[in-house]
Amino acid sequence: MALRIITDSASDVPRSLIEKYNLHVIPTPVVIEEKDYFDGETIFPEEFYNILRSGTDIKTYHINSFMFHKNFEPYAKNGDEVIYVCFSTGIAGTFNAANIAKQELLEEYPDFDLTIVDSKCASLGFGLAVEEALKLAANNVGKETVLEAINFFCDNMEHIFTVETLEYLYKGGRLSRTSAIAGGLLDIKPIIEVNDAGALRPIEKVRGRGKSLKRIVDIVGERGKDLREQTIGLVHGDDKKTLEEVKAMLTEKYGCKNFLESYVGCAIGAHTGPGVIGVIFLGEESPYKNLV
């Protein structure tokens, strides 16, 4: 019996973290030319963004209850305590599907101790919460404290993104055709957050890529706490060069020195496109940092 932390691939946790903690990441399905692939298992970001740029039609759907049943059952059989930190209900139906699988498993394994956390976060927003949980669990911190830490991180996580092109927001129904055309002509770059309900929401419009990146860095300073000490999440849609520029700005302006970097994976990247850049950070100082 052990405390196991698991998540899904929309958390965009980097491979280094998966390997260090032997983290179980349930892959999000991706449909490319009517064929199913699985994010981080049968398709990877480098390949994914090349396909996206080619104009190939790509769709995603959330992990269904059958998939969750298959991924949860080994832990039920083993009698493990499990915390599953999942993609926001404000963006996908992952949480409900996971709970259906849990109820099915409890009929066969009535003592199965599974807690499903709706992160109301996206990308490294819940990836950072998962990292904190893994560190605490590795230090033999109890399940209740680990859950408290996960909830603190998820409740206080700030996500600020911008995109390089409006095309994918339009394709995903998050932008009208008129707004996409006008925005493209005027070189408008929206600043997007994940709001308290866990949904993507545009909060500002900025003209030009450079100004949008500078504005993201400014917002980090306006909303972030303890930036010099906390781990900052940096994510990109196959644009490491721009990510390095943002990282340098954060380091110079706020003295940030701890970063967790990753691709925006298929689950979100299909709807934001190549060139998406995001900075993810805590809006409050963590009371758990002395436990890890």
Coordinates of C-alpha atoms in Angstrom, one line a residue:
M1 CA 0.0 0.0 0.0
A2 CA 1.3 3.4 -1.0
L3 CA 0.2 7.0 -1.6
R4 CA 0.2 7.5 -5.4
I5 CA -0.2 10.8 -7.2
I6 CA -1.4 10.6 -10.8
T7 CA -2.5 13.1 -13.3
D8 CA -3.3 13.5 -17.0
S9 CA -1.3 14.8 -19.9
A10 CA -3.1 18.2 -20.0
S11 CA -0.9 19.0 -17.0
D12 CA 2.1 19.2 -19.4
V13 CA 4.5 17.9 -16.8
P14 CA 8.0 17.5 -18.4
R15 CA 9.5 14.1 -19.1
S16 CA 12.2 14.8 -16.4
L17 CA 9.5 15.0 -13.7
I18 CA 7.7 11.9 -14.9
E19 CA 11.0 9.9 -14.8
K20 CA 12.2 11.3 -11.5
Y21 CA 9.0 10.3 -9.6
N22 CA 7.8 7.4 -11.9
L23 CA 4.7 9.6 -12.3
H24 CA 1.6 8.0 -13.9
V25 CA 0.3 10.4 -16.6
I26 CA -3.0 9.3 -18.3
P27 CA -2.8 10.4 -21.9
T28 CA -5.4 12.7 -23.5
P29 CA -6.8 11.4 -26.9
V30 CA -6.0 13.3 -30.0
V31 CA -7.7 12.6 -33.4
I32 CA -5.6 13.2 -36.5
E33 CA -7.2 12.3 -39.8
E34 CA -9.8 10.2 -38.1
K35 CA -7.1 8.1 -36.2
D36 CA -6.8 8.2 -32.4
Y37 CA -3.4 9.0 -30.9
F38 CA -2.5 9.5 -27.2
D39 CA -0.7 12.6 -26.0
G40 CA 2.8 11.7 -24.6
E41 CA 2.3 8.0 -25.5
T42 CA 1.8 7.6 -29.2
I43 CA 2.3 11.3 -30.2
F44 CA 4.6 13.9 -28.8
P45 CA 4.7 17.7 -29.0
E46 CA 7.6 18.0 -31.5
E47 CA 5.7 15.9 -34.0
F48 CA 2.3 17.3 -33.1
Y49 CA 3.2 20.9 -33.8
N50 CA 4.6 20.0 -37.2
I51 CA 1.4 18.3 -38.1
L52 CA -0.6 21.3 -36.8
R53 CA 1.4 23.7 -39.0
S54 CA 0.7 21.5 -42.1
G55 CA -3.0 22.4 -41.8
T56 CA -4.0 18.8 -40.9
D57 CA -7.4 18.7 -39.1
I58 CA -6.8 17.8 -35.4
K59 CA -9.4 17.2 -32.8
T60 CA -9.2 16.3 -29.1
Y61 CA -11.7 14.7 -26.7
H62 CA -11.5 14.1 -23.0
I63 CA -10.4 10.9 -21.4
N64 CA -13.5 8.7 -21.1
S65 CA -14.7 6.6 -18.1
F66 CA -13.5 3.4 -19.8
M67 CA -9.9 4.8 -20.1
F68 CA -10.0 5.9 -16.5
H69 CA -11.3 2.5 -15.3
K70 CA -8.3 0.8 -17.0
N71 CA -5.8 3.3 -15.5
F72 CA -7.3 3.3 -11.9
E73 CA -7.9 -0.4 -11.5
P74 CA -4.3 -1.6 -10.8
Y75 CA -4.2 0.8 -7.8
A76 CA -7.6 -0.5 -6.6
K77 CA -6.3 -4.1 -6.8
N78 CA -3.1 -3.1 -4.9
G79 CA -5.0 -1.3 -2.2
D80 CA -3.1 2.0 -2.8
E81 CA -4.2 5.4 -1.7
V82 CA -4.5 7.5 -4.8
I83 CA -4.8 11.2 -5.6
Y84 CA -5.7 12.0 -9.2
V85 CA -5.2 15.7 -10.1
C86 CA -7.2 16.4 -13.2
F87 CA -7.7 18.9 -16.0
S88 CA -10.1 21.8 -15.3
T89 CA -13.9 21.1 -15.6
G90 CA -14.1 24.6 -17.1
I91 CA -12.3 23.3 -20.2
A92 CA -13.0 19.5 -20.4
G93 CA -15.3 16.8 -19.0
T94 CA -12.4 14.9 -17.5
F95 CA -13.5 15.2 -13.9
N96 CA -17.0 13.7 -14.5
A97 CA -15.6 10.8 -16.5
A98 CA -13.1 10.0 -13.8
N99 CA -15.9 10.0 -11.1
I100 CA -18.0 7.6 -13.2
A101 CA -15.0 5.2 -13.3
K102 CA -14.4 5.6 -9.6
Q103 CA -18.0 4.6 -8.8
E104 CA -17.8 1.6 -11.0
L105 CA -14.6 0.5 -9.3
L106 CA -16.0 1.0 -5.8
E107 CA -18.6 -1.7 -6.6
E108 CA -15.8 -4.2 -7.1
Y109 CA -13.3 -2.7 -4.7
P110 CA -15.3 -1.0 -1.9
D111 CA -12.2 0.0 0.0
F112 CA -10.5 1.8 -2.9
D113 CA -9.2 5.1 -1.5
L114 CA -9.3 7.4 -4.6
T115 CA -9.6 11.2 -4.3
I116 CA -10.2 13.1 -7.6
V117 CA -9.2 16.8 -7.5
D118 CA -10.7 19.2 -10.1
S119 CA -7.7 21.4 -10.4
K120 CA -9.6 24.2 -12.3
C121 CA -6.2 24.7 -13.9
A122 CA -4.6 24.0 -17.2
S123 CA -1.2 23.0 -18.4
L124 CA 1.6 23.5 -15.8
G125 CA -1.1 25.2 -13.6
F126 CA -1.8 21.8 -12.3
G127 CA 1.5 20.4 -13.3
L128 CA 3.1 22.6 -10.6
A129 CA 0.5 21.3 -8.1
V130 CA 1.4 17.8 -9.0
E131 CA 5.1 18.5 -8.6
E132 CA 4.5 19.8 -5.1
A133 CA 2.4 16.8 -4.2
L134 CA 5.1 14.4 -5.5
K135 CA 7.8 16.2 -3.3
L136 CA 5.6 16.0 -0.2
A137 CA 4.7 12.3 -0.8
A138 CA 8.4 11.6 -1.3
N139 CA 9.0 13.1 2.2
N140 CA 6.3 10.8 3.6
V141 CA 3.8 13.6 4.3
G142 CA 0.3 12.2 4.9
K143 CA -2.5 12.2 2.3
E144 CA -4.6 15.0 4.0
T145 CA -1.6 17.4 4.0
V146 CA -0.8 16.5 0.4
L147 CA -4.4 17.3 -0.5
E148 CA -4.3 20.6 1.3
A149 CA -1.2 21.6 -0.6
I150 CA -2.7 20.6 -3.9
N151 CA -5.8 22.6 -3.2
F152 CA -3.8 25.6 -2.1
F153 CA -1.7 25.5 -5.3
C154 CA -4.7 25.0 -7.6
D155 CA -6.7 27.8 -5.8
N156 CA -3.8 30.3 -6.0
M157 CA -2.4 29.5 -9.4
E158 CA -2.2 32.2 -12.1
H159 CA -2.0 31.3 -15.8
I160 CA -1.2 34.0 -18.3
F161 CA -0.9 33.0 -22.0
T162 CA -0.6 34.7 -25.4
V163 CA -0.8 33.2 -28.9
E164 CA 1.1 33.9 -32.0
T165 CA -1.9 33.4 -34.4
L166 CA -5.6 33.8 -33.9
E167 CA -6.4 31.0 -36.3
Y168 CA -6.7 28.2 -33.7
L169 CA -8.8 30.2 -31.3
Y170 CA -11.2 30.8 -34.3
K171 CA -11.1 27.1 -35.3
G172 CA -11.9 26.1 -31.7
G173 CA -14.9 28.4 -31.6
R174 CA -13.4 30.8 -29.1
L175 CA -13.2 33.7 -31.6
S176 CA -15.6 34.9 -34.3
R177 CA -14.4 34.9 -37.9
T178 CA -14.7 38.7 -38.0
S179 CA -12.6 39.1 -34.9
A180 CA -10.0 36.7 -36.2
I181 CA -9.7 38.5 -39.6
A182 CA -9.6 42.0 -38.0
G183 CA -7.2 40.8 -35.3
G184 CA -4.9 39.3 -37.8
L185 CA -4.8 42.5 -39.9
L186 CA -4.1 44.6 -36.9
D187 CA -1.6 42.1 -35.4
I188 CA -3.7 41.8 -32.3
K189 CA -2.4 39.4 -29.6
P190 CA -4.9 38.5 -26.9
I191 CA -3.7 38.0 -23.3
I192 CA -5.5 34.9 -21.9
E193 CA -6.0 33.7 -18.4
V194 CA -7.5 30.7 -16.7
N195 CA -10.2 32.3 -14.5
D196 CA -11.5 31.1 -11.1
A197 CA -14.0 28.8 -12.8
G198 CA -11.1 27.1 -14.6
A199 CA -12.1 28.4 -18.1
L200 CA -9.9 30.2 -20.6
R201 CA -10.8 33.9 -20.8
P202 CA -9.2 36.8 -22.8
I203 CA -8.4 39.7 -20.5
E204 CA -6.6 42.1 -22.8
K205 CA -5.6 42.8 -26.4
V206 CA -2.1 44.0 -27.3
R207 CA -0.7 44.9 -30.7
G208 CA 2.4 42.9 -31.7
R209 CA 4.2 39.9 -30.4
G210 CA 6.9 41.8 -28.5
K211 CA 4.4 43.9 -26.6
S212 CA 2.3 40.9 -25.7
L213 CA 5.3 39.1 -24.2
K214 CA 6.2 42.3 -22.2
R215 CA 2.7 42.6 -21.0
I216 CA 2.7 39.0 -19.7
V217 CA 5.9 39.7 -17.7
D218 CA 4.2 42.8 -16.3
I219 CA 1.2 40.9 -15.2
V220 CA 3.4 38.3 -13.4
G221 CA 4.8 41.2 -11.3
E222 CA 1.3 42.6 -10.6
R223 CA -0.2 39.2 -9.5
G224 CA 2.7 37.1 -8.3
K225 CA 4.1 36.8 -4.7
D226 CA 7.5 35.6 -3.6
L227 CA 8.6 35.4 -7.3
R228 CA 12.3 35.1 -6.4
E229 CA 11.7 31.9 -4.4
Q230 CA 8.8 30.1 -6.1
T231 CA 9.0 27.8 -9.1
I232 CA 7.6 29.5 -12.2
G233 CA 6.0 27.4 -14.9
L234 CA 7.0 28.3 -18.5
V235 CA 5.3 26.6 -21.4
H236 CA 5.6 27.0 -25.2
G237 CA 4.0 25.8 -28.4
D238 CA 7.3 24.7 -30.1
D239 CA 8.9 28.1 -29.7
K240 CA 11.7 27.6 -27.2
K241 CA 13.5 30.7 -28.5
T242 CA 10.7 33.0 -27.4
L243 CA 10.3 31.1 -24.1
E244 CA 14.0 31.9 -23.4
E245 CA 13.3 35.6 -24.0
V246 CA 10.5 35.6 -21.5
K247 CA 12.6 33.6 -19.0
A248 CA 15.4 36.2 -19.3
M249 CA 12.9 39.0 -18.7
L250 CA 11.5 37.3 -15.6
T251 CA 15.0 36.7 -14.3
E252 CA 16.1 40.3 -14.9
K253 CA 13.0 42.0 -13.7
Y254 CA 12.0 39.9 -10.6
G255 CA 15.1 37.8 -9.8
C256 CA 13.2 34.6 -10.7
K257 CA 15.6 31.6 -10.6
N258 CA 13.4 28.5 -10.3
F259 CA 11.6 27.4 -13.4
L260 CA 9.7 24.3 -14.6
E261 CA 9.6 24.3 -18.5
S262 CA 7.6 22.3 -20.9
Y263 CA 5.7 22.2 -24.2
V264 CA 2.0 23.1 -24.3
G265 CA 0.8 19.6 -25.1
C266 CA -1.7 18.3 -27.5
A267 CA -4.8 18.8 -25.3
I268 CA -4.4 22.6 -25.2
G269 CA -2.0 23.1 -28.2
A270 CA -4.6 22.0 -30.7
H271 CA -6.7 25.0 -29.7
T272 CA -4.0 27.6 -29.2
G273 CA -1.6 26.7 -32.1
P274 CA 2.1 26.9 -32.5
G275 CA 3.8 29.8 -30.8
V276 CA 1.6 29.9 -27.7
I277 CA 3.6 31.1 -24.7
G278 CA 2.5 30.9 -21.1
V279 CA 3.7 31.8 -17.7
I280 CA 2.2 30.1 -14.7
F281 CA 2.9 31.1 -11.1
L282 CA 1.4 31.4 -7.6
G283 CA -0.5 34.6 -6.6
E284 CA 0.2 33.8 -2.9
E285 CA 3.3 32.6 -1.0
S286 CA 3.2 28.9 -0.4
P287 CA 2.9 27.8 3.3
Y288 CA 4.2 24.3 2.3
K289 CA 7.7 25.2 1.0
N290 CA 9.4 24.2 4.3
L291 CA 7.9 20.7 4.1
V292 CA 9.7 19.8 0.8

